[in-house]
Coordinates of C-alpha atoms and ligand atoms in Angstrom, one line a residue:
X35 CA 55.1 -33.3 11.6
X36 CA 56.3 -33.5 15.0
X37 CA 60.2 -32.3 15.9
X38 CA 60.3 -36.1 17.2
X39 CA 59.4 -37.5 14.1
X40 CA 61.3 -34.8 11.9
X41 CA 64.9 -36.6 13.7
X42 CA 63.6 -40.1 13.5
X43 CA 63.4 -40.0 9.4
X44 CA 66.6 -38.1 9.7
X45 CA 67.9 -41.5 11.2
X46 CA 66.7 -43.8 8.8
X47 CA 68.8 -45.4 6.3
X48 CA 65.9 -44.9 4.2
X49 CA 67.1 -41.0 4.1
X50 CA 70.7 -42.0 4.2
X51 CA 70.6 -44.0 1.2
X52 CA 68.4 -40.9 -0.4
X53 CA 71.3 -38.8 0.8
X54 CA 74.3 -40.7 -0.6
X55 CA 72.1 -41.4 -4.5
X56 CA 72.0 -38.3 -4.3
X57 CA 75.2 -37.0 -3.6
X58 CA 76.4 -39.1 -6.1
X59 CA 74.6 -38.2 -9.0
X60 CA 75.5 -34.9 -8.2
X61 CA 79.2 -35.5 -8.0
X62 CA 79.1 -37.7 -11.3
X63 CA 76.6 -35.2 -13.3
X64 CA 79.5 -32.2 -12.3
X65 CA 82.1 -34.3 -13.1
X66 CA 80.7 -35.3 -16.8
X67 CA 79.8 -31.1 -16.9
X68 CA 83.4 -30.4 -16.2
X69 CA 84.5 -32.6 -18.4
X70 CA 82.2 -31.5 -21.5
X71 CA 83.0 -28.2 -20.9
X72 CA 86.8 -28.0 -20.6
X73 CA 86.8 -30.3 -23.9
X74 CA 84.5 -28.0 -25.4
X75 CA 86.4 -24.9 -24.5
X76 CA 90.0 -26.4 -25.7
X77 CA 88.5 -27.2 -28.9
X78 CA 86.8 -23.8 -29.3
X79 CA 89.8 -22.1 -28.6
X80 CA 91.9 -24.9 -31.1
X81 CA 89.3 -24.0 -33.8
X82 CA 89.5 -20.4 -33.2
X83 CA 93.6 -20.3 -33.1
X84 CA 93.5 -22.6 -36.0
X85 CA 91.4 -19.7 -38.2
X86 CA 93.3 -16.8 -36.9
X87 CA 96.7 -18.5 -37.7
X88 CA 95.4 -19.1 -41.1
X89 CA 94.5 -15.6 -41.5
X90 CA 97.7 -14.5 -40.3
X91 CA 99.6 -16.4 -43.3
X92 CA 97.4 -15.1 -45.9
X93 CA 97.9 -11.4 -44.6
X94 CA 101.5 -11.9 -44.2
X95 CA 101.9 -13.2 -47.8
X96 CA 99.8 -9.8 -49.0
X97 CA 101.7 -7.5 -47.0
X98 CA 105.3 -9.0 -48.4
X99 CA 104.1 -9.2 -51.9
X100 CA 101.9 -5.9 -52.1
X101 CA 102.7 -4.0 -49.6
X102 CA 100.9 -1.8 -47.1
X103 CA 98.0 -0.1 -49.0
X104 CA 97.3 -3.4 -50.3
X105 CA 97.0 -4.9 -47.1
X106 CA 95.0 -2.4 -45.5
X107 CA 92.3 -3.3 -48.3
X108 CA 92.2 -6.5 -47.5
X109 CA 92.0 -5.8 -44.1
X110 CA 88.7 -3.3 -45.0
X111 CA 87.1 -6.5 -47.3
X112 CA 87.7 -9.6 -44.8
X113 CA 86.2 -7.2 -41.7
X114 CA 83.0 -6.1 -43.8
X115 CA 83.0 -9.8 -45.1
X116 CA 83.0 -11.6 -41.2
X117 CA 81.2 -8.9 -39.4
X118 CA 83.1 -5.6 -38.3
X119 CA 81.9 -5.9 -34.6
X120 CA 83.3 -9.8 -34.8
X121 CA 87.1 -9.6 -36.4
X122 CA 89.6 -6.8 -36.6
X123 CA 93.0 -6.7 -38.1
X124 CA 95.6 -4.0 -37.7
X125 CA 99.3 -3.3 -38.6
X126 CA 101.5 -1.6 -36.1
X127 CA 104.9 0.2 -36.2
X128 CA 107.8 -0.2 -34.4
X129 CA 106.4 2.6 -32.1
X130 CA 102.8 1.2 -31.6
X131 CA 101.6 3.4 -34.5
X132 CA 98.6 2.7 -36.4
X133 CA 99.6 1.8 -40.5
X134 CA 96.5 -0.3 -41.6
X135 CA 93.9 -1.3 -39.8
X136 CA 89.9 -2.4 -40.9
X137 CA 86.9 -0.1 -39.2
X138 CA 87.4 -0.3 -35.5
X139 CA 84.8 1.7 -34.5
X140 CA 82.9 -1.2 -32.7
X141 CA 86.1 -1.7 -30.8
X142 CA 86.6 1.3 -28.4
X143 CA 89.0 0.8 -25.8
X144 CA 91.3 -1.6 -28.1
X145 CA 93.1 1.8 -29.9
X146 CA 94.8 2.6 -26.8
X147 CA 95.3 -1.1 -26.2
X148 CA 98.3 -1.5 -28.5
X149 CA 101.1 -3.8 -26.9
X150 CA 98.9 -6.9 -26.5
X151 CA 101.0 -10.0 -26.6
X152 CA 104.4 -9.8 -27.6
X153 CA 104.8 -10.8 -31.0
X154 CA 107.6 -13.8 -30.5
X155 CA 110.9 -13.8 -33.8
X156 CA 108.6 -16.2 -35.6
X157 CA 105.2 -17.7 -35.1
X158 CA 101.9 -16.1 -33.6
X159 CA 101.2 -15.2 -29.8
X160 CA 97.9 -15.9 -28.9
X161 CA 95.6 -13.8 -26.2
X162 CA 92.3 -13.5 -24.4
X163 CA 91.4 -10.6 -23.5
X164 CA 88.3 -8.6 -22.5
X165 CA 87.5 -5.0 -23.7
X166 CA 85.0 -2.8 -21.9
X167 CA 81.8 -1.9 -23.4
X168 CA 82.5 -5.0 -25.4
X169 CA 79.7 -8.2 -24.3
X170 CA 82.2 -11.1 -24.8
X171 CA 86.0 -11.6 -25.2
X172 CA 88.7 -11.0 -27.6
X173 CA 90.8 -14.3 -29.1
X174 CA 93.7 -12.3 -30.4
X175 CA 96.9 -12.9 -32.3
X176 CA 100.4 -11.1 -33.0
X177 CA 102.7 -11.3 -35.6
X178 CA 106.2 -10.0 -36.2
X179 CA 106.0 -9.3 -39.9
X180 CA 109.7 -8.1 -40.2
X181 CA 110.8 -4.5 -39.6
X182 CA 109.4 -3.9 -36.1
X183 CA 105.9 -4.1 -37.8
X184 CA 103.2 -6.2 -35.7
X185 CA 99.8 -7.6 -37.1
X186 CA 97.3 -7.9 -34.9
X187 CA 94.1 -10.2 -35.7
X188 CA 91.2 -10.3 -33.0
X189 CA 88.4 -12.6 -33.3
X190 CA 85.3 -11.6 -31.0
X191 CA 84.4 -15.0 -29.0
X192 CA 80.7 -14.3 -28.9
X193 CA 79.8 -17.5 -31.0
X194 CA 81.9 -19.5 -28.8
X195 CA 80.8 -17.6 -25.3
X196 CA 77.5 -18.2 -26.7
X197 CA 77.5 -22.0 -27.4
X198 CA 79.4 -22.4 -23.8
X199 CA 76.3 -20.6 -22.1
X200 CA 74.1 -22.6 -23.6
X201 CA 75.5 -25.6 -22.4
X202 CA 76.1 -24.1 -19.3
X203 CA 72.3 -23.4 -18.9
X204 CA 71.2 -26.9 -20.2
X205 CA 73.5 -28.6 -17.5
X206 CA 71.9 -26.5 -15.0
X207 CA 68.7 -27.8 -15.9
X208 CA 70.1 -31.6 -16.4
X209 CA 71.5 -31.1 -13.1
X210 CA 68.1 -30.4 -11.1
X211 CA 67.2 -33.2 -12.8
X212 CA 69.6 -35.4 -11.8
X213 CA 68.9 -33.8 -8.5
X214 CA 65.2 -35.1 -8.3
X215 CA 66.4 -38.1 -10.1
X216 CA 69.0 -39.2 -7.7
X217 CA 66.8 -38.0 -4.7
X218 CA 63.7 -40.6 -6.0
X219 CA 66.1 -43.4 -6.7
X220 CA 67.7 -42.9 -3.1
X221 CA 64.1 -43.0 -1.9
X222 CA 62.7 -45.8 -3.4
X223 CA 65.9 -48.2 -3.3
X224 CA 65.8 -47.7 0.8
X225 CA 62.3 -47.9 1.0
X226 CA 62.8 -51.4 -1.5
X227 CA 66.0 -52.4 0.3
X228 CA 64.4 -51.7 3.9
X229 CA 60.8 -53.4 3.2
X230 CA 62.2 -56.4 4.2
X231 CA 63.5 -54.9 8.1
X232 CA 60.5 -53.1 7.9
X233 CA 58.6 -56.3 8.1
X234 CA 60.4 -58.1 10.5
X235 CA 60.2 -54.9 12.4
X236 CA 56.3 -55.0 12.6
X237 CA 56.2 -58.7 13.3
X238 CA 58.5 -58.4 16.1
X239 CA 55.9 -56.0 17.5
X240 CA 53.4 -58.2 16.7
X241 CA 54.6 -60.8 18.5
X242 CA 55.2 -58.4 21.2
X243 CA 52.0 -58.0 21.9
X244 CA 51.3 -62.2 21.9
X245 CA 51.3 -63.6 18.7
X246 CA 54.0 -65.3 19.0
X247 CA 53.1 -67.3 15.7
X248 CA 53.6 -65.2 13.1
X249 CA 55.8 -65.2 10.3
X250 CA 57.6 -63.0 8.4
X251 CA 56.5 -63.6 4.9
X252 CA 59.6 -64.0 2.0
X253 CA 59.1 -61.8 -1.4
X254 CA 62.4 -62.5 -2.9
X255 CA 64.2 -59.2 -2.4
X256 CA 67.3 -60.1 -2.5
X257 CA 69.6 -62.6 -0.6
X258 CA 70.9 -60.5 2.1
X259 CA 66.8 -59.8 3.3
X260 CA 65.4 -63.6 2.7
X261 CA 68.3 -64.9 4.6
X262 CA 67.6 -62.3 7.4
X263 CA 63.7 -63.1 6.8
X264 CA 64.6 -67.0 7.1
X265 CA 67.3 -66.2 10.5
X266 CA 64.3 -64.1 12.1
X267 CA 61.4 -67.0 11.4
X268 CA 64.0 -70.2 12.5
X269 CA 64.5 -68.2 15.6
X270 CA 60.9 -67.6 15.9
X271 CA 60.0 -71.2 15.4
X272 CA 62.8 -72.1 18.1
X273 CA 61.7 -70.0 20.4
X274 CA 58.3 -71.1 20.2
X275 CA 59.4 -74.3 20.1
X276 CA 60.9 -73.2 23.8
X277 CA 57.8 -71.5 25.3
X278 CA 55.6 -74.8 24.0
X279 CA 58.4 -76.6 26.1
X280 CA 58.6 -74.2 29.1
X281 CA 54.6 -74.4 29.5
X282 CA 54.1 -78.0 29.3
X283 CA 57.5 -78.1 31.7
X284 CA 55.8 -76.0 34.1
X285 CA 52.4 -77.6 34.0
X286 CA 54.0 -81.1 34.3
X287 CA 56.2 -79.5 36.8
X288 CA 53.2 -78.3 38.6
X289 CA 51.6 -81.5 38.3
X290 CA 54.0 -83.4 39.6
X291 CA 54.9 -81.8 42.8
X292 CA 51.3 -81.4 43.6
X293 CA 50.5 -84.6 43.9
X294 CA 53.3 -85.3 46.5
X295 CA 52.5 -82.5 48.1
X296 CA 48.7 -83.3 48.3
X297 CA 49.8 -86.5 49.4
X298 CA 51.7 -85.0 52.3
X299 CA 48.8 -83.2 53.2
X300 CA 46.4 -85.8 53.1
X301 CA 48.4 -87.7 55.3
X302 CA 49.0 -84.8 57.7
X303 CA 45.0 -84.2 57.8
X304 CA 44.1 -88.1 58.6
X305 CA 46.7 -88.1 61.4
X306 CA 45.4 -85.1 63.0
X307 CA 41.5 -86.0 62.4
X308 CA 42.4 -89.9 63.7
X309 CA 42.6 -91.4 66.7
X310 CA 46.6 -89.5 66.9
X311 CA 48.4 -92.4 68.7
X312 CA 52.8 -92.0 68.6
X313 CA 52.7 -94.6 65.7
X314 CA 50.7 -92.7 63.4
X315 CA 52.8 -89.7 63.5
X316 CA 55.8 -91.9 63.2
X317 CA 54.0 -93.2 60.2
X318 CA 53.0 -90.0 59.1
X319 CA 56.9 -88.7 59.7
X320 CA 58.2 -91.5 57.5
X321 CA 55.8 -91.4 54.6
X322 CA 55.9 -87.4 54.5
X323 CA 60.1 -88.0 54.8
X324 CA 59.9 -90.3 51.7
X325 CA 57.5 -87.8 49.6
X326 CA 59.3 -84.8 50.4
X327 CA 63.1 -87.2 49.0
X328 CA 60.7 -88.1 46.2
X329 CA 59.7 -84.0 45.7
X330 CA 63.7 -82.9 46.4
X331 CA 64.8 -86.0 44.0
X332 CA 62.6 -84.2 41.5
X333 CA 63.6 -80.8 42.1
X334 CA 67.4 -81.7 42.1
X335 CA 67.5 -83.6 38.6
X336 CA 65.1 -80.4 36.8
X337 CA 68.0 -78.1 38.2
X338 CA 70.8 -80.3 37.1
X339 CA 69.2 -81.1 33.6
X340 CA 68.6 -76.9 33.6
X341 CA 72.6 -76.0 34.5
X342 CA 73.6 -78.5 32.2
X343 CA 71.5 -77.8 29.0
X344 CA 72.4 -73.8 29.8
X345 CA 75.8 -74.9 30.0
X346 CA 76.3 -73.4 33.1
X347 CA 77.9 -76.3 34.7
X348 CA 81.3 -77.3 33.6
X349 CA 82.1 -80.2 32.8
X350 CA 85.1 -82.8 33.7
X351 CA 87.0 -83.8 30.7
X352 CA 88.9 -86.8 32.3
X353 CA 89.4 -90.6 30.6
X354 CA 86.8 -92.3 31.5
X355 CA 87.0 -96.3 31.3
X356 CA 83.4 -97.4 29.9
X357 CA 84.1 -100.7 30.1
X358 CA 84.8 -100.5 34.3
X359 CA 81.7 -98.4 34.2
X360 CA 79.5 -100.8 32.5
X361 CA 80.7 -103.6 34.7
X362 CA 80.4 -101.9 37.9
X363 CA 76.5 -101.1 36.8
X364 CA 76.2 -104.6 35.8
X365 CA 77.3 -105.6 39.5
X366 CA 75.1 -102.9 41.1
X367 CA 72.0 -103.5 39.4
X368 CA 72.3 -107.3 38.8
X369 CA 70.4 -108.2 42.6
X370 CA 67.4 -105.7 41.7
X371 CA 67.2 -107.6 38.4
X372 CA 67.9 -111.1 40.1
X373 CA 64.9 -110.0 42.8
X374 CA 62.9 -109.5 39.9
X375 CA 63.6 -112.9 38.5
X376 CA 65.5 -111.3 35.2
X377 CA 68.7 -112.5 34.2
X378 CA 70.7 -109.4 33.8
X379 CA 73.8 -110.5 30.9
X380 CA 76.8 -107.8 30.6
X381 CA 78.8 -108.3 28.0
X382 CA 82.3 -105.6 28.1
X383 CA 85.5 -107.1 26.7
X384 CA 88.8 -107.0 28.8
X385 CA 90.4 -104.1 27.9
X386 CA 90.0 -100.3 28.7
X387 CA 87.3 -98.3 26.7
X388 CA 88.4 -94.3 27.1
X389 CA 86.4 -91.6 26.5
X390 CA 86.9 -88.3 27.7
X391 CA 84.2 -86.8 30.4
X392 CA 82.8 -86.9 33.6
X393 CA 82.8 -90.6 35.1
X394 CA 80.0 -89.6 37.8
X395 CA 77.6 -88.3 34.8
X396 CA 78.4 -91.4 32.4
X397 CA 77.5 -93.5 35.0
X398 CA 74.1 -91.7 36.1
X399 CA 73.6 -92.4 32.1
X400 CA 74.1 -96.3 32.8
X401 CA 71.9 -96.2 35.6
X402 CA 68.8 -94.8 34.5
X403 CA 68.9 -96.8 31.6
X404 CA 69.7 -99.9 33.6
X405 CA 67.2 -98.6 36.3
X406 CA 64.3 -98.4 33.5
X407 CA 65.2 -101.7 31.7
X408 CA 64.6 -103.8 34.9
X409 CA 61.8 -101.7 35.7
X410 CA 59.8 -101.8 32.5
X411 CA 60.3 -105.7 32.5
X412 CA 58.9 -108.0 34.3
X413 CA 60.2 -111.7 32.8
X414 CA 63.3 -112.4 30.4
X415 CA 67.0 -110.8 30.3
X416 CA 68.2 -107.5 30.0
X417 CA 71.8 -107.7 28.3
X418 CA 73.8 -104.7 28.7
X419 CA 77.3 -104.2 26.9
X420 CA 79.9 -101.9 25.7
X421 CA 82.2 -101.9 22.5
X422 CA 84.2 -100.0 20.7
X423 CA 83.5 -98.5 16.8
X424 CA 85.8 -96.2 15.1
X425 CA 85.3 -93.4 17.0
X426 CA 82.9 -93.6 19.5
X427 CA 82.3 -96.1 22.4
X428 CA 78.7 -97.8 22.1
X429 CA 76.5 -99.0 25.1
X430 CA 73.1 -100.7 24.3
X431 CA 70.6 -101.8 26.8
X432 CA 68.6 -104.5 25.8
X433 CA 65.5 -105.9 27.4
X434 CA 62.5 -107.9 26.9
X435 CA 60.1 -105.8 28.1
X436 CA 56.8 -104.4 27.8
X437 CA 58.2 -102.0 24.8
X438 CA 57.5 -98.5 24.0
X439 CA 54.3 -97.7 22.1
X440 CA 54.0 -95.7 18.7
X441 CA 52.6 -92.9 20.6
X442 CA 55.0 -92.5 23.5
X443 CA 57.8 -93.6 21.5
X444 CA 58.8 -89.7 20.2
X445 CA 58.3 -88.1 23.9
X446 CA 60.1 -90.3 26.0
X447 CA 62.9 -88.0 26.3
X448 CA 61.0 -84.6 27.0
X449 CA 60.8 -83.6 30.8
X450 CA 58.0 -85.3 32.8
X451 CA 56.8 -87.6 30.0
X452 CA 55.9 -90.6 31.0
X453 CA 54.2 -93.6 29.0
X454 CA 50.5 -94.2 29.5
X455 CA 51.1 -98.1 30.5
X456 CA 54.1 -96.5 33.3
X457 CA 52.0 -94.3 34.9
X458 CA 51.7 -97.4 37.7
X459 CA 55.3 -97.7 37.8
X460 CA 57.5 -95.4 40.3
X461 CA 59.1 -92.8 38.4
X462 CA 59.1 -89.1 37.9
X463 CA 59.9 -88.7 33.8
X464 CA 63.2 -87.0 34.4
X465 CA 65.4 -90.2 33.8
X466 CA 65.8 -90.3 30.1
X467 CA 65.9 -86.1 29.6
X468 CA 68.7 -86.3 32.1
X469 CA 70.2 -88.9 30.0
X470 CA 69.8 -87.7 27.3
X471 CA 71.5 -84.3 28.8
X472 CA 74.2 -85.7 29.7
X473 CA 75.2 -87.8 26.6
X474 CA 74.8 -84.7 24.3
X475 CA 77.1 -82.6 26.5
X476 CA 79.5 -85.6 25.8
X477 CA 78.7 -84.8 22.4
X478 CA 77.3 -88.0 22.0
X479 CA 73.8 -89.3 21.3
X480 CA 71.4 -91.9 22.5
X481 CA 68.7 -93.2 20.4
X482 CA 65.9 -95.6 21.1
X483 CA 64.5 -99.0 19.2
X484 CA 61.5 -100.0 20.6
X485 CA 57.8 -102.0 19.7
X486 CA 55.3 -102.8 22.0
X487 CA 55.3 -106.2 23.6
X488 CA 58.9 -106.8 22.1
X489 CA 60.9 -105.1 24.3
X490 CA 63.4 -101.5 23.5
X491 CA 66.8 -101.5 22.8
X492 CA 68.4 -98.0 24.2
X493 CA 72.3 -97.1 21.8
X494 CA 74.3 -94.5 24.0
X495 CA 77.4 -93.7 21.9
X496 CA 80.3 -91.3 22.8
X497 CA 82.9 -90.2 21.0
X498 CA 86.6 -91.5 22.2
X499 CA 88.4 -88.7 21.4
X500 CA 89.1 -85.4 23.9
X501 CA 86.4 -83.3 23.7
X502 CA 86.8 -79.8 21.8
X503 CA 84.7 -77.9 24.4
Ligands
LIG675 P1 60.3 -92.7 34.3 O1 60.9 -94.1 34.1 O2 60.5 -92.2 35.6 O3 58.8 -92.7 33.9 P2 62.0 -91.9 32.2 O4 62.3 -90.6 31.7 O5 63.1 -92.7 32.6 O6 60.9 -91.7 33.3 O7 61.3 -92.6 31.0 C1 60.2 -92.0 30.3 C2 59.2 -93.0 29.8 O8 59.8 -93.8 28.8 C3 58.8 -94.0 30.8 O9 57.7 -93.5 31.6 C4 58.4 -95.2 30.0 O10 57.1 -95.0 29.5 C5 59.3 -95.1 28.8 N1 60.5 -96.0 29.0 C6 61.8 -95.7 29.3 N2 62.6 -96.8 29.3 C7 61.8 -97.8 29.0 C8 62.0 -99.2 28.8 N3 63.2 -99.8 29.0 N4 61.0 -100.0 28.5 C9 59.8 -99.5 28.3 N5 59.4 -98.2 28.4 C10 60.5 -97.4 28.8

């Protein structure tokens, strides 16, 4: 495995989440060991002082009753009956004298070991202590017996020493276990947990190389990873929902400034190629003047629609009057409509309708609307008016037009869509996305009612309040 390789596990969480499991059952299986074994050892030791302080008593009562020699006996009996190498029992004068004890040959060093714990007035004193050339310890306890005498009873802790090493051993081996254990769970919840990045990983890199419609698929693992699964594929769709939009922008884009251009050309070519009198060059200058407004007018409203949508361009937050707005559009427009032989009705009441944005942009709203009802209709009325709802200010532009088919009906607002029966018309497609642009950065909306032959109704509304933005 390559060094590079090596570090790059060593940065997955993968490993880090192997890591901490197993840190952690490490830490809890010591913690549990610990615990077992200091309640282990207390109650070895309880049972242990419990038996010696028992014994104690019982050679107390001898050496009151009988005596000495008595004692001694005993001593000889209980030491053969428990095991010489595992108990011993001794009496000791004033002066740390021998006067009983049982066989302490298996106890070597403990003869010159006589002042072990201080025997207290009353009770026992208990002590651990460790002899050489003996394997384990010594649990042993004094006695004052009266007269300066001591009893001593030792109790050899191989049984307990024992029973402790055992358990010692078998936590070593639950330990490694726990080791493996905690190492494979770390493993396999990171690899479980992670499956989920994992995938979005490799269809990110999928689409990086150009498949820009994959998806990441959802397996239920958990909330946190099918909400991030769900994220990842919304903003796939969107953005593919964006390059769809960018192409057929550009291509339509393309589209339509080629043809002016091809027009200027064209016109260019014939006036060099013709006869190339001063009137067809001013003919030429004017039309190629027009075509080039007509290429600029596009080029302008594709930037403006582009800074607004990005939101780029800041917008005014003033009061706005709708109602003067309407009116004055109704004035502007009604001789186009009049020329047309349409009777253009606008209907605003009296008083002030205020909404908060930019007056220059609301109008350009009213105008394209306006602009395209006269346009799109060649005998009737086109009433345009203004109220007020609850919250928002409504505009509608009626007319009794040609209508909107079935199939252009959900386009009419993308960029450089135009209707198959408007292609004869003037018109570049821009007027309704830039309306549309600008009501939603009003935070308002525009929708569209429409059936061919019947006419369209176009419902801007806006809310009347200041705008949070
Ligand atoms: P343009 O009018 O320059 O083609 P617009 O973006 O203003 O571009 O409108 C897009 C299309 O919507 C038009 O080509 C036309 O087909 C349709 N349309 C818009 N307004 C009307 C209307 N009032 N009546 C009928 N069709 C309309």
């Amino acid at each position: 495995m390559s060094l590079k390789r090596k570090s790059s596990i060593l940065l997955t969480v993968r490993f880090r989440l192997t890591l901490i499991y197993t840190a952690l059952f490490a830490v809890l299986s010591l913690a549990v060991f610990l615990l077992t074994y200091l309640v282990l050892a207390s109650g070895l030791q309880q049972r242990i002082d419990a038996d010696l302080q028992k014994s104690a008593k019982e050679f107390e009562a001898i050496y009151r009753t009988q005596g000495i020699k008595a004692l001694s006996d005993d001593f000889r009996h209980e030491s053969e009956a428990k095991g010489i190498e595992d108990v011993f029992f001794r009496l000791l004068s004033p002066h740390r004298e021998l006067l009983a004890s049982s066989n302490l040959r298996a106890w070597g060093e403990l003869a010159e070991k006589t002042s072990l714990a201080a025997p207290p007035h009353k009770g026992l004193a208990f002590i651990t202590i460790a002899l050489s050339g003996h394997h384990y310890k010594v649990r042993v306890a004094s006695s004052n017996l009266g007269e300066g005498n001591t009893l001593q009873i030792g109790y050899s802790l191989n049984d307990n020493d024992k029973l402790i090493n055992h358990v010692r051993e078998t936590f070593l081996l639950a330990f490694a276990l726990t080791l493996i254990c905690g190492c494979g769970i770390g493993w396999f919840v990171g690899k479980r947990a992670m499956s989920g990045v994992d995938r979005i990983t490799q269809i990110a890199a999928h689409i990086g190389q150009g498949n820009i419609a994959s998806r990441v698929i959802l397996y239920n693992e958990g909330k946190e990873i099918d909400d991030l699964c769900m994220a990842f594929n919304n903003m796939l769709e969107r953005i593919q929902v964006l390059v769809t939009e960018l192409k057929e922008v550009t291509e339509n884009m393309a589209h339509d400034l080629r043809s002016p251009i091809t027009r200027i050309r064209g016109l260019a070519e014939m006036t060099l190629t013709g006869e190339q009198h001063l009137e067809d060059y001013q003919d030429m200058a004017g039309m190629i003047v027009e075509e080039s407004d007509h290429l600029i007018a596009i080029i302008n409203t594709m930037l403006e629609i582009a800074k607004v949508d990005s939101g780029i361009e800041k917008f005014l937050r003033m009061p706005v009057d709708m109602s003067e707005i309407v009116r004055t559009a109704g004035e502007l427009f009604r001789p186009f409509a009049e020329d047309k032989g349409l009777y253009l009705e606008v209907d605003v009441p009296s008083e002030a309708l205020i909404v908060y944005g930019d007056s220059t942009k609301l109008q350009r709203v009213i105008a394209n609307l306006l602009d395209n009802a006269i346009k799109y209709t060649s005998t009737g009325k086109v009433l345009l008016s203004a109220r007020e709802t609850q919250s928002n200010v409504v505009i509608s532009v009626i007319d009794s037009g040609t209508g909107i088919t079935e199939k252009d009906l959900p386009h009419i607002f993308e960029r450089f869509y135009r209707g198959d029966q408007s292609r004869s018309t003037p018109g570049n497609g821009l007027g309704l996305s830039l309306a549309q642009t600008y009501v939603h950065a009003h935070e308002g909306n525009i929708t569209v009612e429409s059936f061919q032959g019947m006419g369209s109704t176009f419902i801007v509304s806006v809310p009347c309040g200041p705008s949070v933005s």
